[in-house]
Amino acid sequence: MTENSMTDTNSSFDLAAELKAIVGNQYTLTDEDKTKPYSQGFRLGGGKAYAVVRPGSLVEIWKCLQACVKADVIVIMQAANTGLTGGSTPNGADYDRPIVIISTMRIDDIQLLDQGKQIVGFAGSTLFGLEDTLRPYGREPHSVIGSSCIGASIVGGVCNNSGGALVQRGPAYTEMALFAQVTADGELQLVNNLGIELGSDPEEILTNLQNKTYQEKDVQFPDKLGSDNEYHERIRDVDADTPSRFNNDPRRLHEASGCAGKLAVFAVRIDTFPIPEKYQVFYIGTNDPAVMEQMRRDMLSTFKNLPVSGEYMHSSSYDISKKYGKDSYLVIDKLGTKYIPKMFALKRTVDRWAGKLKFMPSKFSDIMMQYASQLFPNHLPKRMEDFREKYEHHWIVETSNDGVAEAQAYLENFFKNNEGDFFACTKREADQAILHRFVTGGALTRYHIMNKKDLGSIMTIDVAFPRNERDWFEELPKDIEDKVAVKMYYGHFFCHVMHQNYIMKKGVDAKAVKKQILSSYDARGAEYPAEHNVGHEYVAKPALRDFYQKTDPTNRFNAGIGGTSKLKNWQELSDEHTGCGCHK
């Protein structure tokens, strides 16, 4: 198979020409320097794509899928490409078919249902956009700004069971979605499980949804979930010997939810939630991990009102985020979240042009932004900085309504007899603390870019510890500790979901070290990944692998995810297989 002959049944079929006819020349990318921002992962992974298409409507997505199925190529559905495990890009070269990436970010519509109590989010809609859309209605999303996925999409979150920072709501989940699926017979079909009557023909359904031509009477309210309605109870069970949430959890694998791109998801219908009338953020510091754990257990098991969230930062994360997340912090703080997609687009353009000049360093935009950020004064408030000098462990606990007074009274009493301290944040301090935590994930990548000549590779883990785990803070064995140059710990502490990121010393085999660490987690009953999904960094466990095969029986979509087969019909790679010529 060649790059210009994209079918084994019709050698004259030109897939690139077909895609251009559907979405236009401007939105069909085939030059490698233009496809690279889409074919390379946010933090890791990447490979070559035959083409990247950027459709402007749901019908255009459908037509692109029809062309790709006809040409017998692999399809990767991609939204913001902000994932941390490489799960929305190609990975390596050992595929048996060319790859087409369908980027959905031009299709970012959000439609309100039932006065904003539910929404329909299109394939490229983002959490940022959803927050803005819901604010006038006094509602907010199932998830709020995450720790690392700047500009994350709604559909991407659902497909990866992501999120869960909000302890009352859990990970993104819905049983109502509109998606395309390739059957075991190789036929493309559209499945409308949105609970909205939109017609019967695929193009009719997609057009009616896009144009919102349906009436109020066409919206049904089926006995299907639009969010995880059990999570607030699960998280309170602090003595359970299983984690509260993790990607492999069969309890929350359903069609689009958890599919990791094994379906082409056009839209999802999800619940929204009332904005609390009163908020208060408490900033907590301690040097004793056992103190943190006791507070967690008390708040979850004895509080009448569950806290909203509890974001943890180790002092090393605090410092790295302060220096290497500063530019992202300043952009969001001064310009707002709406500017983030523009910033990423500008970065891609700068890096693409810089890449054409041999004397320019790779990741030039990051280097430029890092130096520019250091021209600005310290952006963090004095009380946070004072706590950084005193304490190793930092916990940002957000409470609401009646939970504010409950938490205030508890913390005042708790710290009479326990090591550590807390303060109630002003509105400005709360925004600064949460934003500082928000930019942490990207800060590690920046740190590595700026210091990579002295460092080995990045190795990241997101792990969910059992709810009854008390020894949550990692102490590495000396033989592993000696191989690590930088450690960065942060996470969603109420959920016992920790992001444990490392940069190896030069010459260290990061995969071997990771295998050692993960085996220790297995022995403790932990689950991984917790929320970023397997991508191309983890091996899908049996329940998840079986779900992928059932969902995508011919292995048409996002082949190879979770260490599974990259070959058609889930064949295994033979020693003689060299892959498709266009990937060499």
Coordinates of C-alpha atoms in Angstrom, one line a residue:
M1 CA 0.0 0.0 0.0
T2 CA 1.4 3.4 -0.9
E3 CA 0.6 6.8 0.4
N4 CA -1.4 7.7 -2.7
S5 CA -3.2 4.4 -3.2
M6 CA -5.4 4.1 -0.1
T7 CA -7.4 1.0 -0.8
D8 CA -6.9 -2.6 -1.7
T9 CA -10.0 -2.6 -3.8
N10 CA -9.6 0.5 -6.0
S11 CA -6.0 1.5 -6.8
S12 CA -7.3 4.8 -8.3
F13 CA -8.9 6.0 -5.0
D14 CA -6.9 9.0 -3.7
L15 CA -7.8 9.4 0.0
A16 CA -6.0 12.8 0.3
A17 CA -8.0 14.2 -2.6
E18 CA -11.2 12.7 -1.1
L19 CA -10.5 14.4 2.3
K20 CA -9.7 17.7 0.6
A21 CA -13.0 17.5 -1.2
I22 CA -14.8 17.1 2.1
V23 CA -13.1 19.6 4.4
G24 CA -11.1 21.8 1.9
N25 CA -7.4 22.1 1.1
Q26 CA -6.9 24.4 4.1
Y27 CA -8.0 21.8 6.6
T28 CA -6.3 18.8 5.0
L29 CA -2.7 18.5 6.2
T30 CA -0.3 16.1 4.6
D31 CA 3.1 17.8 4.9
E32 CA 5.0 16.4 7.8
D33 CA 5.9 19.7 9.4
K34 CA 2.2 20.6 9.4
T35 CA 0.9 17.3 10.7
K36 CA 3.6 17.0 13.4
P37 CA 1.7 19.1 16.1
Y38 CA -1.1 16.6 15.8
S39 CA 1.0 13.5 15.5
Q40 CA 3.2 14.2 18.5
G41 CA 1.9 13.8 22.0
F42 CA 1.6 16.6 24.5
R43 CA 4.2 15.0 26.7
L44 CA 5.2 11.7 25.0
G45 CA 4.6 9.5 22.1
G46 CA 4.2 10.2 18.4
G47 CA 4.6 8.8 14.9
K48 CA 3.7 9.6 11.3
A49 CA 0.2 10.3 10.0
Y50 CA -0.8 10.0 6.4
A51 CA -3.0 13.0 6.9
V52 CA -4.6 15.3 9.5
V53 CA -8.1 16.6 8.7
R54 CA -9.9 19.3 10.6
P55 CA -13.6 19.1 9.7
G56 CA -15.9 22.0 10.5
S57 CA -19.1 20.1 11.1
L58 CA -20.4 16.8 12.4
V59 CA -21.4 15.8 8.8
E60 CA -17.9 16.5 7.6
I61 CA -16.6 14.1 10.4
W62 CA -19.0 11.4 9.1
K63 CA -17.9 11.9 5.5
C64 CA -14.3 11.7 6.5
L65 CA -14.9 8.5 8.4
Q66 CA -16.7 7.0 5.3
A67 CA -13.7 7.8 3.2
C68 CA -11.3 6.4 5.8
V69 CA -13.2 3.1 6.1
K70 CA -13.3 2.8 2.3
A71 CA -9.6 3.3 2.2
D72 CA -9.0 0.8 5.0
V73 CA -6.9 3.2 7.1
I74 CA -6.6 3.6 10.9
V75 CA -8.4 6.6 12.3
I76 CA -7.4 8.5 15.4
M77 CA -10.0 10.9 16.7
Q78 CA -8.3 13.8 18.4
A79 CA -9.5 16.8 20.3
A80 CA -7.2 19.0 22.3
N81 CA -4.2 16.6 22.2
T82 CA -3.5 17.5 25.9
G83 CA -3.3 13.9 27.2
L84 CA -0.2 12.8 29.1
T85 CA 0.1 9.2 28.1
G86 CA 0.2 9.6 24.3
G87 CA -3.2 8.2 23.7
S88 CA -4.4 10.6 21.0
T89 CA -1.5 10.3 18.6
P90 CA 0.3 7.5 16.7
N91 CA 3.0 5.6 18.5
G92 CA 6.0 4.4 16.6
A93 CA 5.9 2.8 13.2
D94 CA 4.8 -0.8 13.4
Y95 CA 1.3 -0.3 12.0
D96 CA -0.1 -2.3 9.1
R97 CA -2.2 0.6 7.7
P98 CA -1.7 4.3 7.3
I99 CA -3.1 6.6 9.9
V100 CA -5.5 9.5 9.5
I101 CA -6.0 11.9 12.4
I102 CA -9.3 13.6 12.6
S103 CA -8.9 16.8 14.7
T104 CA -12.3 17.9 16.0
M105 CA -11.4 21.2 17.6
R106 CA -13.3 23.3 15.1
I107 CA -16.5 21.7 16.2
D108 CA -16.9 23.2 19.7
D109 CA -20.6 23.8 20.0
I110 CA -22.3 23.3 23.4
Q111 CA -26.1 23.0 23.6
L112 CA -28.1 23.5 26.8
L113 CA -31.0 21.1 27.8
D114 CA -33.5 21.6 30.6
Q115 CA -32.4 25.2 31.5
G116 CA -28.8 24.1 31.6
K117 CA -29.2 21.1 33.9
Q118 CA -27.7 19.0 31.2
I119 CA -25.7 19.9 28.1
V120 CA -24.7 18.3 24.8
G121 CA -21.1 18.9 24.2
F122 CA -19.8 18.4 20.6
A123 CA -16.5 16.7 19.8
G124 CA -14.3 19.7 20.1
S125 CA -16.0 21.5 23.0
T126 CA -13.8 22.3 26.0
L127 CA -14.3 22.5 29.8
F128 CA -13.2 26.2 29.6
G129 CA -16.0 26.8 27.1
L130 CA -18.5 24.9 29.2
E131 CA -17.8 26.9 32.3
D132 CA -18.4 30.1 30.4
T133 CA -21.6 28.8 28.8
L134 CA -23.0 27.6 32.1
R135 CA -22.1 30.6 34.3
P136 CA -25.1 32.7 33.4
Y137 CA -27.4 29.8 34.5
G138 CA -25.7 29.4 37.9
R139 CA -24.4 26.0 36.9
E140 CA -21.0 24.4 36.5
P141 CA -19.5 21.4 34.7
H142 CA -19.0 17.8 36.0
S143 CA -15.3 18.6 36.1
V144 CA -13.4 21.9 36.5
I145 CA -9.9 22.9 35.4
G146 CA -7.6 19.9 35.9
S147 CA -4.1 19.8 37.0
S148 CA -2.5 19.3 33.6
C149 CA -4.9 19.1 30.7
I150 CA -4.9 22.8 29.7
G151 CA -7.8 23.3 27.3
A152 CA -9.1 19.7 27.8
S153 CA -12.1 18.7 25.8
I154 CA -15.4 17.5 27.2
V155 CA -15.6 14.4 24.9
G156 CA -11.9 13.6 25.6
G157 CA -12.7 13.6 29.3
V158 CA -15.6 11.2 28.9
C159 CA -13.7 8.9 26.6
N160 CA -10.9 8.6 29.1
N161 CA -13.0 8.5 32.3
S162 CA -10.9 11.5 33.3
G163 CA -11.2 13.9 36.2
G164 CA -12.6 13.3 39.6
A165 CA -10.9 16.3 41.4
L166 CA -14.4 17.2 42.6
V167 CA -15.0 14.6 45.3
Q168 CA -18.8 14.9 45.1
R169 CA -18.9 14.0 41.4
G170 CA -16.2 11.7 40.4
P171 CA -14.8 11.0 37.0
A172 CA -16.4 12.2 33.7
Y173 CA -19.1 9.7 32.8
T174 CA -22.2 9.4 30.7
E175 CA -24.4 6.7 29.2
M176 CA -25.8 9.2 26.6
A177 CA -23.7 9.8 23.5
L178 CA -23.7 10.0 19.7
F179 CA -21.0 8.0 18.1
A180 CA -19.8 6.1 15.0
Q181 CA -18.7 2.5 15.2
V182 CA -17.3 0.0 12.7
T183 CA -19.0 -3.4 13.1
A184 CA -17.4 -6.8 12.9
D185 CA -18.4 -6.9 9.3
G186 CA -16.4 -3.7 8.6
E187 CA -19.5 -1.5 8.2
L188 CA -19.6 2.1 9.5
Q189 CA -22.7 2.8 11.5
L190 CA -24.0 5.8 13.5
V191 CA -25.5 5.2 17.0
N192 CA -27.7 7.8 18.5
N193 CA -28.0 7.2 22.3
L194 CA -28.2 10.9 23.2
G195 CA -31.9 10.6 24.1
I196 CA -32.9 13.2 21.5
E197 CA -35.0 12.3 18.5
L198 CA -33.0 13.6 15.5
G199 CA -34.2 11.4 12.6
S200 CA -33.0 8.1 11.1
D201 CA -30.4 8.9 8.4
P202 CA -26.9 9.6 9.7
E203 CA -26.5 12.9 7.8
E204 CA -30.0 13.9 8.9
I205 CA -29.2 13.1 12.5
L206 CA -26.0 15.0 12.5
T207 CA -27.4 18.0 10.6
N208 CA -30.4 18.3 13.0
L209 CA -28.1 18.2 16.0
Q210 CA -25.6 20.6 14.6
N211 CA -28.3 23.1 13.7
K212 CA -30.4 22.4 16.8
T213 CA -33.5 21.9 14.7
Y214 CA -35.0 19.5 17.2
Q215 CA -37.8 20.6 19.5
E216 CA -38.3 20.4 23.2
K217 CA -40.6 17.5 22.7
D218 CA -37.8 15.6 20.9
V219 CA -35.7 15.6 24.1
Q220 CA -36.3 12.5 26.2
F221 CA -35.1 11.8 29.7
P222 CA -34.2 8.1 29.6
D223 CA -33.2 6.1 32.6
K224 CA -29.5 6.6 31.8
L225 CA -26.8 8.3 33.7
G226 CA -25.2 11.6 32.7
S227 CA -22.7 11.5 35.5
D228 CA -21.3 9.1 38.2
N229 CA -24.1 9.2 40.7
E230 CA -22.4 6.9 43.2
Y231 CA -19.0 8.5 43.7
H232 CA -19.8 10.6 46.7
E233 CA -20.7 7.4 48.5
R234 CA -17.7 5.5 47.3
I235 CA -15.2 8.1 48.4
R236 CA -16.7 8.2 52.0
D237 CA -15.8 4.5 52.5
V238 CA -12.3 5.2 53.8
D239 CA -11.8 1.6 55.0
A240 CA -12.4 -0.1 51.6
D241 CA -9.4 -2.0 50.3
T242 CA -9.9 -0.8 46.7
P243 CA -9.3 2.6 45.1
S244 CA -12.3 4.9 44.7
R245 CA -11.7 5.4 40.9
F246 CA -9.4 4.2 38.2
N247 CA -9.5 3.8 34.4
N248 CA -9.8 0.1 34.3
D249 CA -12.9 0.1 36.6
P250 CA -15.5 -2.0 34.7
R251 CA -18.2 -0.1 36.7
R252 CA -17.6 2.9 34.5
L253 CA -16.9 1.4 31.0
H254 CA -19.9 2.1 28.8
E255 CA -19.9 2.9 25.1
A256 CA -18.2 6.3 24.8
S257 CA -17.3 6.4 28.5
G258 CA -13.8 4.9 28.7
C259 CA -13.6 4.0 25.0
A260 CA -10.2 5.8 24.6
G261 CA -10.9 6.6 21.0
K262 CA -12.2 3.2 20.0
L263 CA -15.3 4.9 18.9
A264 CA -15.7 8.1 16.9
V265 CA -17.7 10.2 19.4
F266 CA -19.6 13.1 17.9
A267 CA -21.2 14.4 21.0
V268 CA -22.0 13.5 24.6
R269 CA -24.8 14.5 27.0
I270 CA -23.8 15.1 30.5
D271 CA -25.2 16.5 33.8
T272 CA -24.3 19.9 35.2
F273 CA -24.4 21.1 38.8
P274 CA -25.5 24.2 40.7
I275 CA -22.8 26.7 41.6
P276 CA -22.6 26.8 45.4
E277 CA -23.7 30.1 47.0
K278 CA -20.6 30.1 49.3
Y279 CA -17.1 29.0 48.7
Q280 CA -14.0 28.9 51.0
V281 CA -10.6 27.5 50.3
F282 CA -8.3 26.5 53.2
Y283 CA -4.6 26.2 52.6
I284 CA -3.1 23.5 54.8
G285 CA 0.6 22.7 55.5
T286 CA 2.3 19.9 57.4
N287 CA 5.5 17.9 57.5
D288 CA 3.9 14.7 58.5
P289 CA 2.1 12.5 55.9
A290 CA 0.2 10.8 58.7
V291 CA -1.4 14.1 59.6
M292 CA -2.6 14.5 56.1
E293 CA -4.1 11.0 56.0
Q294 CA -5.9 11.5 59.3
M295 CA -7.5 14.7 58.1
R296 CA -8.5 13.0 54.9
R297 CA -10.2 10.2 56.8
D298 CA -11.9 12.5 59.2
M299 CA -13.3 14.8 56.5
L300 CA -14.6 12.0 54.3
S301 CA -16.0 9.8 57.0
T302 CA -17.4 12.3 59.6
F303 CA -18.2 15.5 57.8
K304 CA -21.9 16.0 57.1
N305 CA -20.9 18.1 54.0
L306 CA -18.3 16.6 51.7
P307 CA -15.6 19.1 50.7
V308 CA -15.5 20.2 47.0
S309 CA -11.9 19.2 46.3
G310 CA -8.6 18.6 47.9
E311 CA -5.5 19.2 45.8
Y312 CA -2.1 18.1 47.1
M313 CA 1.3 19.5 46.2
H314 CA 4.6 18.3 47.6
S315 CA 7.2 21.0 48.2
S316 CA 9.2 19.9 45.1
S317 CA 6.1 20.3 42.9
Y318 CA 5.5 23.7 44.5
D319 CA 9.0 24.9 43.5
I320 CA 9.0 23.5 40.0
S321 CA 5.5 24.8 39.3
K322 CA 6.6 28.2 40.7
K323 CA 9.5 28.6 38.2
Y324 CA 8.5 26.5 35.2
G325 CA 4.7 26.9 35.2
K326 CA 5.0 30.7 35.7
D327 CA 4.2 31.7 32.1
S328 CA 1.1 29.5 31.9
Y329 CA 0.0 30.9 35.3
L330 CA 0.5 34.5 34.1
V331 CA -1.3 34.0 30.8
I332 CA -4.4 32.5 32.5
D333 CA -4.3 34.9 35.4
K334 CA -4.0 38.0 33.3
L335 CA -5.7 37.0 30.0
G336 CA -8.1 34.3 31.1
T337 CA -8.6 30.7 30.1
K338 CA -10.0 31.6 26.7
Y339 CA -6.5 32.6 25.6
I340 CA -5.0 29.1 26.3
P341 CA -6.1 27.6 22.9
K342 CA -4.6 30.6 21.1
M343 CA -1.4 30.3 23.1
F344 CA -1.1 26.6 22.1
A345 CA -1.8 27.4 18.4
L346 CA 0.9 30.2 18.5
K347 CA 3.4 27.8 20.1
R348 CA 2.8 25.2 17.4
T349 CA 3.3 27.8 14.7
V350 CA 6.5 29.1 16.3
D351 CA 7.9 25.6 16.7
R352 CA 7.0 24.6 13.2
W353 CA 8.9 27.6 11.7
A354 CA 11.8 27.2 14.1
G355 CA 12.1 23.6 13.2
K356 CA 12.9 24.6 9.6
L357 CA 16.0 26.4 10.8
K358 CA 18.8 24.0 11.8
F359 CA 20.5 26.4 14.2
M360 CA 17.3 26.8 16.3
P361 CA 16.8 24.5 19.3
S362 CA 13.8 22.2 19.5
K363 CA 10.8 23.4 21.6
F364 CA 11.9 27.0 20.9
S365 CA 8.6 28.4 22.0
D366 CA 9.0 26.8 25.4
I367 CA 12.5 28.2 25.8
M368 CA 11.4 31.6 24.7
M369 CA 8.4 31.7 27.1
Q370 CA 10.5 30.4 30.0
Y371 CA 13.0 33.2 29.7
A372 CA 10.3 35.8 29.3
S373 CA 8.4 34.6 32.4
Q374 CA 11.5 35.2 34.6
L375 CA 11.2 38.9 33.8
F376 CA 8.1 39.1 35.9
P377 CA 8.1 39.4 39.8
N378 CA 7.1 36.6 42.1
H379 CA 3.5 35.8 41.4
L380 CA 2.6 33.8 44.5
P381 CA 1.1 35.3 47.7
K382 CA 3.1 35.8 50.9
R383 CA 1.2 33.4 53.1
M384 CA 1.7 30.6 50.6
E385 CA 5.4 31.4 50.4
D386 CA 5.6 31.4 54.2
F387 CA 4.0 27.9 54.3
R388 CA 6.5 26.7 51.7
E389 CA 9.3 27.7 53.9
K390 CA 7.8 25.8 56.9
Y391 CA 6.1 22.7 55.3
E392 CA 6.8 19.8 53.0
H393 CA 3.2 18.9 52.2
H394 CA 0.6 21.4 50.9
W395 CA -3.1 20.7 50.7
I396 CA -5.6 23.1 49.0
V397 CA -9.1 22.1 50.4
E398 CA -12.1 23.7 48.8
T399 CA -15.4 23.8 50.7
S400 CA -18.9 25.1 50.0
N401 CA -22.1 26.2 51.6
D402 CA -22.6 24.6 55.1
G403 CA -19.3 22.8 54.7
V404 CA -17.4 26.0 55.1
A405 CA -18.2 26.4 58.8
E406 CA -17.8 22.7 59.4
A407 CA -14.3 22.6 57.9
Q408 CA -13.3 25.8 59.7
A409 CA -14.3 24.4 63.1
Y410 CA -12.6 21.1 62.4
L411 CA -9.3 22.6 61.3
E412 CA -9.2 25.0 64.2
N413 CA -9.6 22.1 66.7
F414 CA -7.4 19.6 64.8
F415 CA -4.3 21.8 64.8
K416 CA -4.5 22.4 68.5
N417 CA -3.0 18.9 69.0
N418 CA -1.4 18.1 65.6
E419 CA 1.7 19.2 63.7
G420 CA 1.0 21.8 60.9
D421 CA -1.2 24.8 60.3
F422 CA -3.8 26.2 58.0
F423 CA -5.2 29.5 56.9
A424 CA -8.5 30.5 55.2
C425 CA -7.6 32.0 51.8
T426 CA -8.9 35.3 50.6
K427 CA -10.7 35.1 47.2
R428 CA -7.4 36.2 45.5
E429 CA -5.3 33.8 47.4
A430 CA -7.7 30.9 46.6
D431 CA -7.5 31.7 42.9
Q432 CA -3.7 31.9 43.1
A433 CA -3.3 28.6 45.0
I434 CA -5.6 26.7 42.6
L435 CA -4.0 28.1 39.6
H436 CA -0.5 27.3 40.9
R437 CA -1.6 23.7 41.4
F438 CA -3.3 23.7 37.9
V439 CA -0.1 24.5 36.0
T440 CA 2.0 21.8 37.8
G441 CA 1.7 19.1 35.2
G442 CA 3.0 21.1 32.4
A443 CA 5.8 22.5 34.6
L444 CA 7.7 19.2 34.7
T445 CA 7.8 19.0 30.9
R446 CA 9.2 22.6 30.8
Y447 CA 11.7 21.8 33.5
H448 CA 12.9 18.9 31.3
I449 CA 13.1 21.0 28.2
M450 CA 15.3 23.6 29.9
N451 CA 17.6 21.1 31.6
K452 CA 17.6 18.1 29.3
K453 CA 21.3 18.1 28.5
D454 CA 21.9 17.1 32.1
L455 CA 19.0 14.7 32.5
G456 CA 17.5 11.4 31.3
S457 CA 14.0 10.8 30.3
I458 CA 10.7 11.7 32.0
M459 CA 8.7 8.9 33.6
T460 CA 5.2 9.6 34.9
I461 CA 2.7 7.5 36.9
D462 CA -0.8 8.3 38.0
V463 CA -1.9 5.8 40.6
A464 CA -5.0 5.3 42.7
F465 CA -4.2 3.9 46.1
P466 CA -6.8 1.9 48.1
R467 CA -9.1 4.0 50.1
N468 CA -7.8 2.5 53.3
E469 CA -4.1 3.0 52.4
R470 CA -2.3 5.0 55.2
D471 CA 1.3 4.9 53.9
W472 CA 0.4 7.0 50.8
F473 CA 3.6 9.1 50.6
E474 CA 6.3 7.4 48.5
E475 CA 9.7 6.4 49.9
L476 CA 11.6 4.8 47.1
P477 CA 14.1 2.0 47.8
K478 CA 17.7 3.3 47.6
D479 CA 18.5 1.4 44.4
I480 CA 15.7 3.3 42.6
E481 CA 16.2 6.6 44.4
D482 CA 19.8 6.6 43.1
K483 CA 18.5 6.5 39.5
V484 CA 16.2 9.5 39.9
A485 CA 17.3 13.1 39.3
V486 CA 14.0 14.8 40.0
K487 CA 10.8 13.8 41.8
M488 CA 7.5 15.6 41.6
Y489 CA 4.5 14.6 43.6
Y490 CA 1.0 16.0 43.4
G491 CA -2.6 14.7 43.2
H492 CA -6.2 14.6 44.2
F493 CA -5.7 13.6 47.8
F494 CA -9.3 12.9 48.9
C495 CA -9.5 10.4 46.0
H496 CA -6.0 8.9 46.9
V497 CA -5.1 9.6 43.3
M498 CA -1.5 10.6 43.0
H499 CA 0.6 11.9 40.1
Q500 CA 4.1 10.7 40.8
N501 CA 6.4 12.1 38.1
Y502 CA 10.2 11.5 37.8
I503 CA 13.1 12.6 35.6
M504 CA 15.7 10.0 35.4
K505 CA 19.5 10.5 35.6
K506 CA 21.3 10.3 32.3
G507 CA 21.6 6.8 31.0
V508 CA 18.9 5.3 33.3
D509 CA 16.4 2.9 31.7
A510 CA 13.1 4.6 32.7
K511 CA 11.0 1.7 31.6
A512 CA 12.8 -0.7 33.8
V513 CA 12.5 1.6 36.8
K514 CA 8.8 2.1 36.1
K515 CA 8.3 -1.6 36.0
Q516 CA 9.8 -1.9 39.4
I517 CA 7.6 0.8 40.9
L518 CA 4.5 -0.5 39.3
S519 CA 5.1 -4.0 40.7
S520 CA 5.3 -2.5 44.2
Y521 CA 1.9 -0.9 43.5
D522 CA 0.4 -4.2 42.5
A523 CA 1.5 -5.7 45.8
R524 CA -0.4 -2.9 47.6
G525 CA -3.7 -3.2 45.7
A526 CA -3.2 0.1 43.9
E527 CA -4.6 0.6 40.4
Y528 CA -3.0 2.5 37.5
P529 CA -3.5 4.6 35.5
A530 CA -6.0 6.4 37.7
E531 CA -7.3 9.1 35.3
H532 CA -5.1 9.7 32.3
N533 CA -6.0 6.4 30.8
V534 CA -3.5 3.8 29.4
G535 CA -2.6 5.7 26.2
H536 CA 0.6 4.1 24.9
E537 CA 2.3 4.2 28.3
Y538 CA 0.4 1.4 30.1
V539 CA -0.8 -2.0 29.3
A540 CA -4.6 -2.3 29.4
K541 CA -5.7 -4.9 31.9
P542 CA -8.0 -7.7 30.8
A543 CA -11.3 -5.9 31.5
L544 CA -10.3 -2.8 29.6
R545 CA -8.7 -4.8 26.7
D546 CA -11.9 -6.8 26.3
F547 CA -14.0 -3.6 26.3
Y548 CA -11.8 -2.2 23.5
Q549 CA -12.2 -5.3 21.4
K550 CA -15.9 -5.4 21.9
T551 CA -16.2 -1.7 21.1
D552 CA -14.0 -1.8 18.0
P553 CA -14.0 -5.4 16.7
T554 CA -11.9 -4.7 13.5
N555 CA -9.4 -2.5 15.3
R556 CA -10.1 0.5 13.1
F557 CA -9.8 3.2 15.7
N558 CA -6.8 4.2 17.7
A559 CA -5.1 0.9 17.1
G560 CA -2.4 -0.1 19.6
I561 CA -3.9 1.7 22.6
G562 CA -2.9 0.2 25.9
G563 CA -0.3 -2.1 24.4
T564 CA -2.9 -3.9 22.3
S565 CA -2.5 -5.0 18.7
K566 CA -1.9 -2.4 16.0
L567 CA -3.0 -4.8 13.3
K568 CA -6.3 -5.2 11.5
N569 CA -8.8 -7.5 13.3
W570 CA -6.6 -7.6 16.4
Q571 CA -3.9 -9.8 14.8
E572 CA -0.7 -10.2 16.6
L573 CA 2.6 -8.7 15.2
S574 CA 4.8 -11.4 13.7
D575 CA 8.6 -11.2 13.7
E576 CA 8.6 -10.7 10.0
H577 CA 6.1 -7.8 10.0
T578 CA 7.7 -4.5 9.0
G579 CA 4.6 -2.3 8.9
C580 CA 3.2 -0.2 6.2
G581 CA 5.7 1.5 3.9
C582 CA 4.4 4.9 4.5
H583 CA 5.5 4.7 8.1
K584 CA 9.1 3.8 7.5

